[in-house]
C-alpha atoms as a printed R data frame, in Angstrom:
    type eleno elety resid chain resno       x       y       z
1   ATOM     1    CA   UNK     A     1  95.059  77.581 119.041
2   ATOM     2    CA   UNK     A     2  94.157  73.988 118.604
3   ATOM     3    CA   UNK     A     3  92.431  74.025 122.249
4   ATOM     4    CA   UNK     A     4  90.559  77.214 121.281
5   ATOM     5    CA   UNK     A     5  89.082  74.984 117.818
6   ATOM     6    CA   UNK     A     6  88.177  71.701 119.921
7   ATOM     7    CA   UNK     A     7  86.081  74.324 122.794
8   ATOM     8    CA   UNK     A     8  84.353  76.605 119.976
9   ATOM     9    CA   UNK     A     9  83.764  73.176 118.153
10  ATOM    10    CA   UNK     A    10  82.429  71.414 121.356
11  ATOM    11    CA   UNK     A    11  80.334  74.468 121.751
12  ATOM    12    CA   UNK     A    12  78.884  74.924 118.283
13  ATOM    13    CA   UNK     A    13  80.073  78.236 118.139
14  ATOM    14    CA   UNK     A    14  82.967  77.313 115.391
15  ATOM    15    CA   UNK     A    15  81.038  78.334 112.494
16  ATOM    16    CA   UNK     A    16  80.120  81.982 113.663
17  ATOM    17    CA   UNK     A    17  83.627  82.796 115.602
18  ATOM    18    CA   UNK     A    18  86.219  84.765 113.373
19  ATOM    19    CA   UNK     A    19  89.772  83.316 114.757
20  ATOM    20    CA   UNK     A    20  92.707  86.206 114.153
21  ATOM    21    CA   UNK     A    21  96.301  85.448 114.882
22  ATOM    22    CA   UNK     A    22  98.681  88.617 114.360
23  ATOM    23    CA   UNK     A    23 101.509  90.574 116.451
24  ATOM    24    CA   UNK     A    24 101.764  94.261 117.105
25  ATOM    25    CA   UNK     A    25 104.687  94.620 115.761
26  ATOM    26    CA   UNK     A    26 108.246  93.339 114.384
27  ATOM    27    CA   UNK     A    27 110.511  91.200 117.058
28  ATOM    28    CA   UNK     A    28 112.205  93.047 119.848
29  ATOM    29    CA   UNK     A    29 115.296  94.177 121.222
30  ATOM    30    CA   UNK     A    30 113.610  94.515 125.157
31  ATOM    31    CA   UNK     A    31 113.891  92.730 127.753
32  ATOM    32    CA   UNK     A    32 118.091  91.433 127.300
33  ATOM    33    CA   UNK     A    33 117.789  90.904 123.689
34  ATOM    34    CA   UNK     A    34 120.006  92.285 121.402
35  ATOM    35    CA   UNK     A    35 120.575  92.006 117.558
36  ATOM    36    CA   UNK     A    36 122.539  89.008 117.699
37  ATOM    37    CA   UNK     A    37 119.732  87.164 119.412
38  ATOM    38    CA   UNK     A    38 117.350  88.497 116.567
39  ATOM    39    CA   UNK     A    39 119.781  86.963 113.589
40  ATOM    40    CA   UNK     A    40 121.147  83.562 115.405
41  ATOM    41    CA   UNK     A    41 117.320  82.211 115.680
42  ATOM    42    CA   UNK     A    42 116.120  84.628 112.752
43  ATOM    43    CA   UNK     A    43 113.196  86.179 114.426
44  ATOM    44    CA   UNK     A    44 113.058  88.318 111.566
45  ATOM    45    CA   UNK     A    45 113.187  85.696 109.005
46  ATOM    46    CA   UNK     A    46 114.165  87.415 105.501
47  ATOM    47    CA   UNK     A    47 113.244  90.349 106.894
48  ATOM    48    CA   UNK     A    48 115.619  93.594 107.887
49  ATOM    49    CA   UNK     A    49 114.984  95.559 111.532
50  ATOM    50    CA   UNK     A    50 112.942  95.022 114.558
51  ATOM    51    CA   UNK     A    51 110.429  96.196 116.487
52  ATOM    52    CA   UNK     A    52 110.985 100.533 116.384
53  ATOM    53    CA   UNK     A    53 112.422 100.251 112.941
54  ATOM    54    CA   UNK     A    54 110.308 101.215 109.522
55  ATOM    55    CA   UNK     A    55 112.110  98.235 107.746
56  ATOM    56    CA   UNK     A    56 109.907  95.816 107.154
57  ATOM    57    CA   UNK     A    57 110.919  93.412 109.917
58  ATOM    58    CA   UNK     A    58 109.576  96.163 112.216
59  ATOM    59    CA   UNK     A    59 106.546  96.580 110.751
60  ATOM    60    CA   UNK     A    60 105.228  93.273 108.547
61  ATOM    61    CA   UNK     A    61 103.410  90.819 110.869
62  ATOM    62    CA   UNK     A    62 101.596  87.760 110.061
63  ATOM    63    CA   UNK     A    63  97.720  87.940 109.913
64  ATOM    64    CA   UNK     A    64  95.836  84.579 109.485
65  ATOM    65    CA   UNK     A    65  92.171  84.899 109.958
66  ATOM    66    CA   UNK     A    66  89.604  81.691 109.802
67  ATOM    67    CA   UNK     A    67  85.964  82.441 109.631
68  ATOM    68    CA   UNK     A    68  84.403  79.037 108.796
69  ATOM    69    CA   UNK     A    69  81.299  80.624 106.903
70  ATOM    70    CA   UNK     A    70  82.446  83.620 105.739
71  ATOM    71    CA   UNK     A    71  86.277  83.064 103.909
72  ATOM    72    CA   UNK     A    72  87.716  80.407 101.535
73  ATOM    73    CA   UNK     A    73  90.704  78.046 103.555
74  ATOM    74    CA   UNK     A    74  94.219  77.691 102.785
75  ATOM    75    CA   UNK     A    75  94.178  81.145 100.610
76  ATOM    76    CA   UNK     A    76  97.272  83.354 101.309
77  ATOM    77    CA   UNK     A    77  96.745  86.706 100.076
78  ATOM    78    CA   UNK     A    78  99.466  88.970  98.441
79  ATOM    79    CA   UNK     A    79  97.355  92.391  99.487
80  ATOM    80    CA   UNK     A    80  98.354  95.151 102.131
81  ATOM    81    CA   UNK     A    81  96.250  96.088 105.188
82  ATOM    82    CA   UNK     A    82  96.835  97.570 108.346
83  ATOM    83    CA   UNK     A    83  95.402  97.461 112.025
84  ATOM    84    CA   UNK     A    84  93.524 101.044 111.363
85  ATOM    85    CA   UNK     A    85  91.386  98.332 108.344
86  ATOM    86    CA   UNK     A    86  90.515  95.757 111.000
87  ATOM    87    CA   UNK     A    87  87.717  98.130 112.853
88  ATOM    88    CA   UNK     A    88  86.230  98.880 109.322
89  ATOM    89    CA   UNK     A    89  86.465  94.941 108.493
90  ATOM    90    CA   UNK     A    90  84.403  93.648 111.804
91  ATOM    91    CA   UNK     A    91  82.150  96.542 111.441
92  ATOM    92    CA   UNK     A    92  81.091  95.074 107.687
93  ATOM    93    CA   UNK     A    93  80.761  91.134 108.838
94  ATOM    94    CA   UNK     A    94  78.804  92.512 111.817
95  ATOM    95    CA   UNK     A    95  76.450  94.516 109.595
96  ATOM    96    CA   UNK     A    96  77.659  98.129 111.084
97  ATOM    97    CA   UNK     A    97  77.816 100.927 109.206
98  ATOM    98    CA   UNK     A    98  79.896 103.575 111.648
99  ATOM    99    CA   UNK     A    99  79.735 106.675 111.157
100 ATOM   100    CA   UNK     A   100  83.101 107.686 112.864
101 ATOM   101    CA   UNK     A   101  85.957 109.107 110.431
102 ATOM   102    CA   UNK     A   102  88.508 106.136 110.131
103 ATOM   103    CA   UNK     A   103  91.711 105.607 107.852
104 ATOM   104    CA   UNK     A   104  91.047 102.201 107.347
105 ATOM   105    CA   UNK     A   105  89.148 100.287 104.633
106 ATOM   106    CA   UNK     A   106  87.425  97.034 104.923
107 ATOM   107    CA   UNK     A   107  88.957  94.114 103.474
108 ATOM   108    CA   UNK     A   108  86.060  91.502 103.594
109 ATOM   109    CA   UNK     A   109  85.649  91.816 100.036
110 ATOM   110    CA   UNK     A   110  89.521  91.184  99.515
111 ATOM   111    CA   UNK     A   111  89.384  88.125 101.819
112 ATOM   112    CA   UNK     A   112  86.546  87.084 100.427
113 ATOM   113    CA   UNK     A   113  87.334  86.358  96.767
114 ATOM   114    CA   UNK     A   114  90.932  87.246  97.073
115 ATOM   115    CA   UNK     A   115  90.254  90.499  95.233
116 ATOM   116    CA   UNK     A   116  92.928  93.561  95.082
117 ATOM   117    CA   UNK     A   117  91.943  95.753  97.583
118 ATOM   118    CA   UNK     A   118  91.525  99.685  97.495
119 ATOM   119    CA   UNK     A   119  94.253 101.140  99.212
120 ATOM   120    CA   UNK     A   120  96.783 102.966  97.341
121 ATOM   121    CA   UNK     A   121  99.445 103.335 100.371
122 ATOM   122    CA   UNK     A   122  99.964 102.648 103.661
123 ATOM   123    CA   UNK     A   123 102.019 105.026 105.644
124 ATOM   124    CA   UNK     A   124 103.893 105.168 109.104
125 ATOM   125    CA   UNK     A   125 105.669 107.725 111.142
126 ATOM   126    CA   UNK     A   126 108.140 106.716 114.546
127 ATOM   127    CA   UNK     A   127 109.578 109.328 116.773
128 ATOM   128    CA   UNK     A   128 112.271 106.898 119.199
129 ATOM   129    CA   UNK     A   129 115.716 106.933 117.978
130 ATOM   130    CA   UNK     A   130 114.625 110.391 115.947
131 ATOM   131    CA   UNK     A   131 111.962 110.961 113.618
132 ATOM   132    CA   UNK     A   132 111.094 108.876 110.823
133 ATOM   133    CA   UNK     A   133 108.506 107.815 108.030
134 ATOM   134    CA   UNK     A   134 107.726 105.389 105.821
135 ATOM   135    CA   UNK     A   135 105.417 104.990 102.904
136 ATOM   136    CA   UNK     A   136 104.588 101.944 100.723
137 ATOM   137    CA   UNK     A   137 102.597 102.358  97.492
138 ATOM   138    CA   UNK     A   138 102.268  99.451  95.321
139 ATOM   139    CA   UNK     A   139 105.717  97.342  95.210
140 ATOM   140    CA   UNK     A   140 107.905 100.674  96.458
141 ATOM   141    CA   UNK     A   141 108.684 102.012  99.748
142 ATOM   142    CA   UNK     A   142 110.358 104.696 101.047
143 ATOM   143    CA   UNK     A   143 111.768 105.342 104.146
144 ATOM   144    CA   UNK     A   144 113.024 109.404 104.927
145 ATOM   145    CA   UNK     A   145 115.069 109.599 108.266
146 ATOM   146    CA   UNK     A   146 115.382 113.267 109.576
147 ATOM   147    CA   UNK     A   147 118.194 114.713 111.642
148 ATOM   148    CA   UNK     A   148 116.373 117.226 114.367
149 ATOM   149    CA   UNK     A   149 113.608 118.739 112.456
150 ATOM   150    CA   UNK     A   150 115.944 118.066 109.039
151 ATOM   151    CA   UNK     A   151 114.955 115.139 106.647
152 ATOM   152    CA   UNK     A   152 118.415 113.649 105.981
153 ATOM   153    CA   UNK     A   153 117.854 110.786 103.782
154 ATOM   154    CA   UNK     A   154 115.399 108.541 101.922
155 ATOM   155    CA   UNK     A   155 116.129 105.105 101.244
156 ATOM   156    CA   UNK     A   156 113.660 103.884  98.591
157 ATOM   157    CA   UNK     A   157 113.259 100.101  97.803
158 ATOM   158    CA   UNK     A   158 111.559  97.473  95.765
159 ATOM   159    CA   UNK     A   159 109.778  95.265  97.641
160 ATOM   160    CA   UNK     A   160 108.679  92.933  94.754
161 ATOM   161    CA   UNK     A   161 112.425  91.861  93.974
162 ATOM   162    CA   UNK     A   162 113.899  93.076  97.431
163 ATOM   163    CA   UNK     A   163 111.597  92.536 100.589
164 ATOM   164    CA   UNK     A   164 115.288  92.013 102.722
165 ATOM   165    CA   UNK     A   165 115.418  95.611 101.877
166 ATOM   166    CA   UNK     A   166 119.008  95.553 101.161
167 ATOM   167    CA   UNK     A   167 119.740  97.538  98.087
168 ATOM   168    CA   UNK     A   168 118.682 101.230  98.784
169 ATOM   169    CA   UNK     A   169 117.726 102.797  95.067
170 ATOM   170    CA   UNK     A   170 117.513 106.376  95.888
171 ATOM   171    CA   UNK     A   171 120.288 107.156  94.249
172 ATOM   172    CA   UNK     A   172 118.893 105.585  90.408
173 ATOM   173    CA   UNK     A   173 115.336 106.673  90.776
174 ATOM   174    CA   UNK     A   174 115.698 109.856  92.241
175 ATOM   175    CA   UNK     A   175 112.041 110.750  90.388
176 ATOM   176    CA   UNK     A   176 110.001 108.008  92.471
177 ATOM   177    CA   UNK     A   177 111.870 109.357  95.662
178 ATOM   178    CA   UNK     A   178 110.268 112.493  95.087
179 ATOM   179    CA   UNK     A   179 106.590 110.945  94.065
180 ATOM   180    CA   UNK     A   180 106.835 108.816  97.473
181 ATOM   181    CA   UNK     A   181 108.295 111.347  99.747
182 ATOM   182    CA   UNK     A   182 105.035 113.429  98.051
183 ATOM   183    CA   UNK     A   183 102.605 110.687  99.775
184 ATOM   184    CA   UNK     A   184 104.284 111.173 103.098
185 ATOM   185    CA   UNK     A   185 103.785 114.730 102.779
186 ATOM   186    CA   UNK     A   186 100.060 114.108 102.187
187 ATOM   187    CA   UNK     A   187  99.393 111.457 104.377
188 ATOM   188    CA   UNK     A   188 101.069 113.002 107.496
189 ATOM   189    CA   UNK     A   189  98.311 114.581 109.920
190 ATOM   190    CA   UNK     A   190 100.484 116.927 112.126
191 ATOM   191    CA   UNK     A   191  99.937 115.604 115.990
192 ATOM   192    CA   UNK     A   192  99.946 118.551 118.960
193 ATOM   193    CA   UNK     A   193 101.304 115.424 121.092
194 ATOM   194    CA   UNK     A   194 104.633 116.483 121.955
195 ATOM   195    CA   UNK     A   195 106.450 112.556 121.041
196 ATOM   196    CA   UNK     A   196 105.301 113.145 117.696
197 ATOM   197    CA   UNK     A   197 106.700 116.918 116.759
198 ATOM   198    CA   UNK     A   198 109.439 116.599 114.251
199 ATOM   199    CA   UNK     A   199 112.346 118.379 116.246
């Protein structure tokens, strides 16, 4: 990164270049890793799962983004977005206004003066292993597994005082299960793709 600064610097092309740094996805269990590998060097950090999971070590990735005319330095943000926001986002520092439906919602505004954003939810769906979805809206998520085309269980957690993910409060709030299991419902777009039928 520091070589990509000196050349945009030595070509005076710093101030106009917007510099993003951000994964995909979660670490991995490909390629000869395994879980063990993923908790001896804590590629997770605090976070529970990997790469396929809907825990948040699956699906939370690190975006830093340095525009030197356009955002504030050394501001971390405690705001949601997702990669379906980043299209809308370049599309409003680059002055376009597309007119192609998108779920995502620009966040220049939130980056700008560190301003809560405007989404309400964010919400996932992963077919490997079986089908699954996930839903975060404000500091709870939910997570329902299915069995075949059967939803089996929802975990539903607290991310404010548990981002680890480790105590499951279904069980106590059984009335914010059913408001976030609600949003999934209304979020999910069925798919005709065959990976993504609930079966």
């Amino acid at each position: 990164m520091g070589e990509i600064v000196e050349k945009l610097k030595e070509k005076n092309l710093l101030e106009n270049t917007i510099i993003v740094f951000t994964s995909d996805n979660g670490t991995h269990k490909e390629g000869g890793r395994n879980q063990n590998d993923i908790e001896y060097f804590k590629s997770s950090g605090i976070f529970r799962g990997a790469k396929r999971d809907l825990y948040e070590g699956g699906i939370r990735v690190p975006f830093i983004i340095s525009w030197e005319k356009g955002f504030k330095k050394n501001q971390t943000l405690n705001t949601i977005g997702a990669f379906w926001d980043i299209l809308p986002t370049f599309n409003e520092i680059a002055g376009i206004h597309a007119s192609a439906k998108t779920d995502g919602i620009s966040l220049v505004n939130t980056m700008k003066v560190n301003a809560k954003n405007r989404r309400k939810s964010l919400y996932w769906e992963f077919y490997e292993g079986g089908f699954k979805q996930a839903v975060i809206s404000g500091n709870w998520k939910a997570i329902r597994f299915y069995k075949g085309a059967e939803a089996e269980r929802t975990e539903l957690y607290d991310l404010n005082v548990d981002p680890s993910e480790k105590s499951n409060l279904a069980l106590q709030l059984p009335e914010k299960v059913k408001q976030m299991v609600l949003i999934m419902e209304k979020e999910r777009v069925a798919s005709s793709h065959p990976l993504f039928q609930i079966k």
